[in-house]
């Protein structure tokens, strides 16, 4: 059976913002609200983007740049460039290509991929689709620790057996945020799309609440993970563990003390708690707190190659992008995702060259123009 033809990329697509514009016409209103929406008044979503925009760059001239490259290393592995696709649930909501298409696109462009535990495709199938590609980027697995710890142990074992190279533990969502935009549309998953890797997880036992008790504090949060669970996770796997959702320097220091192997400075794309700091503002403080002990990655509002450069100048080793590649997936399937990554990498190379940086190692605070 022949493969279906690749979907065409709209001819007026020159930036990640163009993919967002096209995706808005392709997804139904509830799905668009689920993807784009954030917590409460969505101030953090806007702050993420504004913070990158407010940082300005210092160009340099007449530098020796021939032979430069974007290669970097993480956990002893060489990456073609420091762009990683963040975990986003239910790719098949955006396009039939789903997680397989995203994985193939990431592999074709040498980008890292973090598969969501709420993926709509089996983790084994995603790994098998790209596992033999020698030029692919790293393949990591995102986790929420389930109340059913035995299920979580089995899920980790499946990831290890399938060749996933690290675990990304989301730590900033012991409860969901108040996502008004999503709730107004009545979003729900359509038939045929589900978190297939979480099938079989035993639901937590419901507590019979007494009058005046809270469904959150007196029930749900009894099962929320703690630092003890980070130690437990370390005890059941040899894979590196990154904590995703760290904004406070004290938590960064604790992560180092508890043996975390890396951090992702993230505010969950503005989807959990509104009015928290933009990740560009939190990043330098987290980097300082780690004192170079572990790598730091950042996400939240990355839309341009200049944002990637700014993130590395502030101390990040790599960036993650989430919504933009889903916009590209919704617009043009796997081909769109590959093009989205290429656009970001091309812009990053241009930004490097125009600030006098031939390699990632050349990028530092000196590329930022301080206006204070």
Coordinates of N, CA, C and O in Angstrom, one line a residue, residues 170-276:
X170 N 6.9 16.2 34.9 CA 6.2 17.4 35.1 C 5.8 17.6 36.5 O 5.2 16.8 37.1
X171 N 6.3 18.7 37.1 CA 6.2 18.9 38.6 C 5.3 20.1 39.0 O 5.1 20.4 40.1
X172 N 4.8 20.8 37.9 CA 4.1 22.1 38.3 C 2.6 22.0 38.1 O 1.9 23.0 38.0
X173 N 2.1 20.8 38.1 CA 0.6 20.6 37.9 C 0.0 19.6 38.8 O -0.6 18.6 38.4
X174 N 0.1 19.8 40.2 CA -0.6 18.9 41.1 C -2.1 19.0 40.9 O -2.8 18.1 41.3
X175 N -2.5 20.1 40.3 CA -3.9 20.2 39.9 C -4.0 21.0 38.6 O -3.0 21.7 38.3
X176 N -5.0 20.9 37.8 CA -5.1 21.6 36.6 C -5.5 23.1 36.9 O -6.0 23.4 37.9
X177 N -5.1 24.0 36.0 CA -5.4 25.4 36.1 C -6.9 25.6 35.8 O -7.6 24.8 35.2
X178 N -7.3 26.8 36.1 CA -8.7 27.2 35.8 C -8.7 27.8 34.4 O -8.5 29.0 34.2
X179 N -8.9 26.9 33.4 CA -8.8 27.3 32.0 C -10.2 27.8 31.5 O -10.9 27.0 30.9
X180 N -10.4 29.0 31.7 CA -11.7 29.6 31.3 C -12.1 29.4 29.9 O -13.2 29.1 29.5
X181 N -11.1 29.8 29.0 CA -11.4 29.7 27.6 C -11.8 28.3 27.1 O -12.8 28.1 26.4
X182 N -11.1 27.3 27.6 CA -11.4 25.9 27.3 C -12.8 25.5 27.9 O -13.6 24.9 27.2
X183 N -13.1 25.9 29.1 CA -14.4 25.5 29.7 C -15.5 26.2 29.0 O -16.6 25.6 28.9
X184 N -15.4 27.4 28.5 CA -16.5 28.1 27.9 C -16.9 27.3 26.6 O -18.1 27.4 26.2
X185 N -16.0 26.6 26.0 CA -16.4 25.9 24.7 C -16.9 24.5 25.0 O -17.3 23.9 24.0
X186 N -16.8 24.1 26.2 CA -17.2 22.7 26.5 C -16.3 21.6 25.9 O -16.8 20.6 25.5
X187 N -15.0 21.9 25.7 CA -14.1 21.0 25.1 C -14.2 19.6 25.7 O -14.2 19.5 26.9
X188 N -14.2 18.6 24.9 CA -14.0 17.2 25.3 C -13.3 16.4 24.2 O -13.4 16.8 23.0
X189 N -12.7 15.3 24.5 CA -12.0 14.5 23.5 C -13.0 13.8 22.6 O -14.0 13.3 23.1
X190 N -12.8 13.9 21.3 CA -13.7 13.1 20.4 C -13.5 11.6 20.5 O -12.5 11.2 21.0
X191 N -14.4 10.9 20.1 CA -14.3 9.4 20.0 C -13.1 9.0 19.2 O -12.8 9.6 18.2
X192 N -12.4 8.0 19.7 CA -11.2 7.5 19.0 C -9.9 8.2 19.4 O -8.8 7.8 18.9
X193 N -9.9 9.2 20.2 CA -8.7 9.9 20.7 C -8.7 9.8 22.2 O -9.6 10.2 22.9
X194 N -7.6 9.3 22.7 CA -7.5 9.1 24.2 C -6.0 9.0 24.5 O -5.1 8.9 23.7
X195 N -5.7 9.1 25.8 CA -4.3 8.9 26.3 C -4.0 7.4 26.4 O -4.1 6.8 27.4
X196 N -3.7 6.9 25.2 CA -3.6 5.4 25.1 C -2.5 4.8 26.0 O -2.6 3.6 26.4
X197 N -1.5 5.6 26.3 CA -0.4 5.0 27.2 C -0.8 5.0 28.7 O -0.1 4.4 29.5
X198 N -2.0 5.6 29.0 CA -2.5 5.5 30.4 C -3.6 4.6 30.5 O -4.2 4.5 31.6
X199 N -3.9 3.8 29.5 CA -5.0 2.8 29.7 C -4.6 1.7 30.7 O -3.4 1.3 30.7
X200 N -5.5 1.4 31.6 CA -5.2 0.4 32.6 C -4.8 1.0 33.9 O -4.7 0.3 34.9
X201 N -4.6 2.3 34.0 CA -4.2 2.9 35.3 C -5.5 2.9 36.2 O -6.6 3.1 35.8
X202 N -5.2 2.5 37.4 CA -6.3 2.4 38.4 C -6.6 3.8 38.9 O -5.7 4.5 39.4
X203 N -7.9 4.2 38.9 CA -8.2 5.5 39.4 C -8.0 5.5 41.0 O -8.1 4.5 41.6
X204 N -7.7 6.7 41.5 CA -7.5 6.8 42.9 C -8.9 6.6 43.6 O -9.9 7.0 43.0
X205 N -8.9 6.1 44.8 CA -10.1 5.9 45.6 C -10.6 7.3 46.0 O -9.9 8.1 46.5
X206 N -11.9 7.5 45.7 CA -12.5 8.7 46.1 C -12.8 8.8 47.6 O -13.2 7.8 48.2
X207 N -12.6 10.0 48.2 CA -12.8 10.2 49.6 C -14.2 10.7 49.8 O -14.7 11.5 49.0
X208 N -14.9 10.2 50.8 CA -16.2 10.7 51.1 C -16.0 12.0 51.9 O -15.6 11.9 53.1
X209 N -16.3 13.1 51.3 CA -16.0 14.4 51.9 C -17.1 14.7 52.9 O -18.3 14.5 52.6
X210 N -16.7 15.3 54.0 CA -17.6 15.8 55.0 C -18.0 17.3 54.6 O -17.2 17.9 53.9
X211 N -19.1 17.7 55.1 CA -19.5 19.1 54.8 C -18.3 20.1 55.2 O -17.7 20.0 56.3
X212 N -18.0 21.0 54.3 CA -17.0 22.0 54.6 C -15.6 21.5 54.1 O -14.7 22.3 54.1
X213 N -15.5 20.3 53.7 CA -14.2 19.8 53.2 C -14.0 20.2 51.7 O -15.0 20.4 51.0
X214 N -12.7 20.2 51.3 CA -12.4 20.6 49.9 C -12.1 19.4 49.1 O -11.3 18.5 49.5
X215 N -12.7 19.3 47.9 CA -12.4 18.3 46.9 C -10.9 18.3 46.5 O -10.4 17.3 46.1
X216 N -10.3 19.5 46.6 CA -8.9 19.6 46.2 C -8.0 19.2 47.3 O -7.2 18.3 47.2
X217 N -8.1 19.9 48.4 CA -7.2 19.7 49.5 C -7.4 18.5 50.3 O -6.5 17.9 50.9
X218 N -8.7 18.0 50.4 CA -9.0 16.9 51.2 C -9.1 15.6 50.4 O -9.4 14.5 51.0
X219 N -8.9 15.7 49.1 CA -9.0 14.5 48.3 C -7.8 14.4 47.2 O -6.8 13.8 47.4
X220 N -7.9 15.2 46.2 CA -7.0 15.1 45.1 C -5.5 15.3 45.5 O -4.7 14.5 45.1
X221 N -5.3 16.3 46.3 CA -3.9 16.6 46.6 C -3.2 15.6 47.6 O -2.0 15.6 47.8
X222 N -4.0 14.6 48.1 CA -3.4 13.5 48.9 C -2.5 12.7 48.0 O -1.7 11.9 48.4
X223 N -2.8 12.7 46.6 CA -2.1 11.9 45.7 C -1.0 12.6 44.9 O -0.4 12.1 44.0
X224 N -0.9 13.9 45.2 CA 0.1 14.7 44.4 C 1.5 14.3 44.8 O 1.8 14.0 45.9
X225 N 2.4 14.3 43.8 CA 3.8 13.9 44.0 C 4.5 14.9 44.9 O 4.2 16.1 44.9
X226 N 5.6 14.5 45.5 CA 6.4 15.3 46.4 C 7.9 15.0 46.0 O 8.2 14.1 45.2
X227 N 8.8 15.6 46.7 CA 10.2 15.3 46.5 C 10.5 13.9 46.8 O 11.5 13.3 46.2
X228 N 9.8 13.2 47.7 CA 10.0 11.8 47.9 C 9.8 11.0 46.7 O 10.4 10.0 46.5
X229 N 8.8 11.4 45.9 CA 8.5 10.7 44.6 C 9.6 10.9 43.6 O 9.9 10.0 42.8
X230 N 10.3 12.0 43.6 CA 11.5 12.2 42.8 C 12.6 11.2 43.1 O 13.2 10.5 42.3
X231 N 12.8 11.0 44.4 CA 13.7 10.0 44.9 C 13.3 8.6 44.5 O 14.1 7.8 44.1
X232 N 12.0 8.3 44.6 CA 11.5 7.0 44.2 C 11.7 6.8 42.8 O 12.1 5.7 42.4
X233 N 11.4 7.8 41.9 CA 11.6 7.6 40.5 C 13.1 7.3 40.2 O 13.4 6.5 39.3
X234 N 14.0 8.0 40.8 CA 15.4 7.8 40.6 C 15.8 6.3 41.0 O 16.7 5.7 40.4
X235 N 15.1 5.8 42.0 CA 15.4 4.4 42.4 C 14.9 3.3 41.5 O 15.4 2.2 41.6
X236 N 14.0 3.7 40.6 CA 13.5 2.6 39.7 C 14.0 2.7 38.3 O 13.6 1.9 37.4
X237 N 14.9 3.6 38.0 CA 15.4 3.7 36.6 C 16.8 4.3 36.6 O 17.2 5.1 37.5
X238 N 17.5 3.9 35.5 CA 18.9 4.5 35.3 C 18.8 5.7 34.4 O 19.8 6.4 34.2
X239 N 17.6 6.0 33.8 CA 17.5 7.1 32.9 C 17.7 8.5 33.6 O 17.3 8.6 34.7
X240 N 18.3 9.5 32.9 CA 18.3 10.8 33.5 C 16.9 11.3 33.7 O 16.0 11.0 32.9
X241 N 16.7 12.1 34.8 CA 15.4 12.6 35.1 C 15.5 14.1 35.1 O 16.3 14.7 35.8
X242 N 14.7 14.8 34.3 CA 14.6 16.2 34.3 C 13.3 16.6 34.9 O 12.2 16.0 34.7
X243 N 13.3 17.7 35.7 CA 12.1 18.2 36.3 C 11.6 19.4 35.5 O 12.3 20.4 35.3
X244 N 10.4 19.3 35.0 CA 9.8 20.3 34.1 C 8.8 21.1 34.9 O 7.8 20.6 35.5
X245 N 9.0 22.4 35.0 CA 8.0 23.3 35.6 C 8.6 24.0 36.8 O 7.9 24.5 37.7
X246 N 10.0 24.2 36.8 CA 10.7 24.8 37.9 C 10.8 26.3 37.5 O 11.4 26.7 36.5
X247 N 10.4 27.2 38.4 CA 10.5 28.6 38.3 C 11.3 29.3 39.4 O 11.8 30.4 39.3
X248 N 11.2 28.7 40.6 CA 11.8 29.3 41.8 C 13.2 28.8 42.0 O 13.5 27.6 41.9
X249 N 14.1 29.7 42.3 CA 15.5 29.3 42.5 C 15.7 28.3 43.7 O 16.5 27.4 43.7
X250 N 14.8 28.4 44.7 CA 14.9 27.5 45.8 C 14.6 26.1 45.4 O 15.2 25.1 45.8
X251 N 13.6 25.9 44.5 CA 13.3 24.6 43.9 C 14.4 24.1 43.1 O 14.7 22.9 43.0
X252 N 15.1 25.0 42.4 CA 16.2 24.6 41.6 C 17.3 24.0 42.4 O 17.9 23.0 42.1
X253 N 17.6 24.7 43.6 CA 18.6 24.2 44.5 C 18.2 22.8 45.1 O 19.0 21.9 45.2
X254 N 16.9 22.7 45.4 CA 16.4 21.4 46.0 C 16.6 20.3 44.9 O 16.9 19.2 45.2
X255 N 16.3 20.6 43.7 CA 16.4 19.6 42.6 C 17.8 19.1 42.5 O 18.0 17.9 42.3
X256 N 18.8 20.0 42.6 CA 20.2 19.6 42.6 C 20.5 18.7 43.8 O 21.1 17.6 43.6
X257 N 20.0 19.1 44.9 CA 20.3 18.3 46.1 C 19.6 16.9 46.0 O 20.1 15.9 46.6
X258 N 18.4 16.8 45.4 CA 17.7 15.6 45.3 C 18.2 14.7 44.1 O 17.6 13.6 43.9
X259 N 19.2 15.1 43.4 CA 19.7 14.3 42.4 C 19.1 14.4 41.0 O 19.3 13.5 40.2
X260 N 18.3 15.4 40.8 CA 17.7 15.6 39.4 C 18.9 15.8 38.4 O 19.9 16.4 38.8
X261 N 18.7 15.4 37.2 CA 19.7 15.4 36.2 C 19.6 16.7 35.3 O 20.5 17.0 34.5
X262 N 18.5 17.3 35.4 CA 18.3 18.5 34.5 C 17.0 19.2 34.9 O 16.1 18.6 35.6
X263 N 16.8 20.4 34.5 CA 15.6 21.2 34.8 C 15.0 21.8 33.5 O 15.8 22.1 32.6
X264 N 13.7 22.0 33.5 CA 13.1 22.7 32.4 C 12.4 23.9 33.1 O 11.4 23.7 33.9
X265 N 12.9 25.1 32.8 CA 12.2 26.3 33.3 C 10.9 26.5 32.5 O 11.0 26.7 31.3
X266 N 9.8 26.3 33.1 CA 8.5 26.3 32.4 C 7.4 26.8 33.3 O 7.4 26.5 34.5
X267 N 6.4 27.5 32.8 CA 5.2 27.8 33.5 C 4.0 27.1 32.8 O 2.9 27.5 32.9
X268 N 4.3 25.9 32.2 CA 3.3 25.1 31.6 C 2.5 25.8 30.5 O 1.3 25.7 30.3
X269 N 3.3 26.7 29.8 CA 2.6 27.5 28.7 C 1.5 28.4 29.2 O 0.6 28.7 28.5
X270 N 1.6 28.8 30.5 CA 0.5 29.6 31.1 C -0.8 28.9 31.4 O -1.8 29.5 31.5
X271 N -0.7 27.6 31.5 CA -1.9 26.8 31.6 C -2.3 26.4 33.0 O -3.3 25.7 33.2
X272 N -1.4 26.6 34.0 CA -1.7 26.2 35.3 C -2.1 27.3 36.2 O -3.2 27.5 36.6
X273 N -1.0 28.2 36.6 CA -1.3 29.3 37.5 C -1.0 30.6 36.7 O 0.1 30.8 36.2
X274 N -2.0 31.4 36.6 CA -1.8 32.7 35.9 C -1.1 33.7 36.7 O -1.1 33.6 38.0
X275 N -0.4 34.7 36.1 CA 0.4 35.8 36.7 C 1.7 35.3 37.3 O 2.3 36.0 38.0
X276 N 2.2 34.1 37.0 CA 3.5 33.7 37.4 C 4.5 34.3 36.5 O 4.2 34.8 35.4

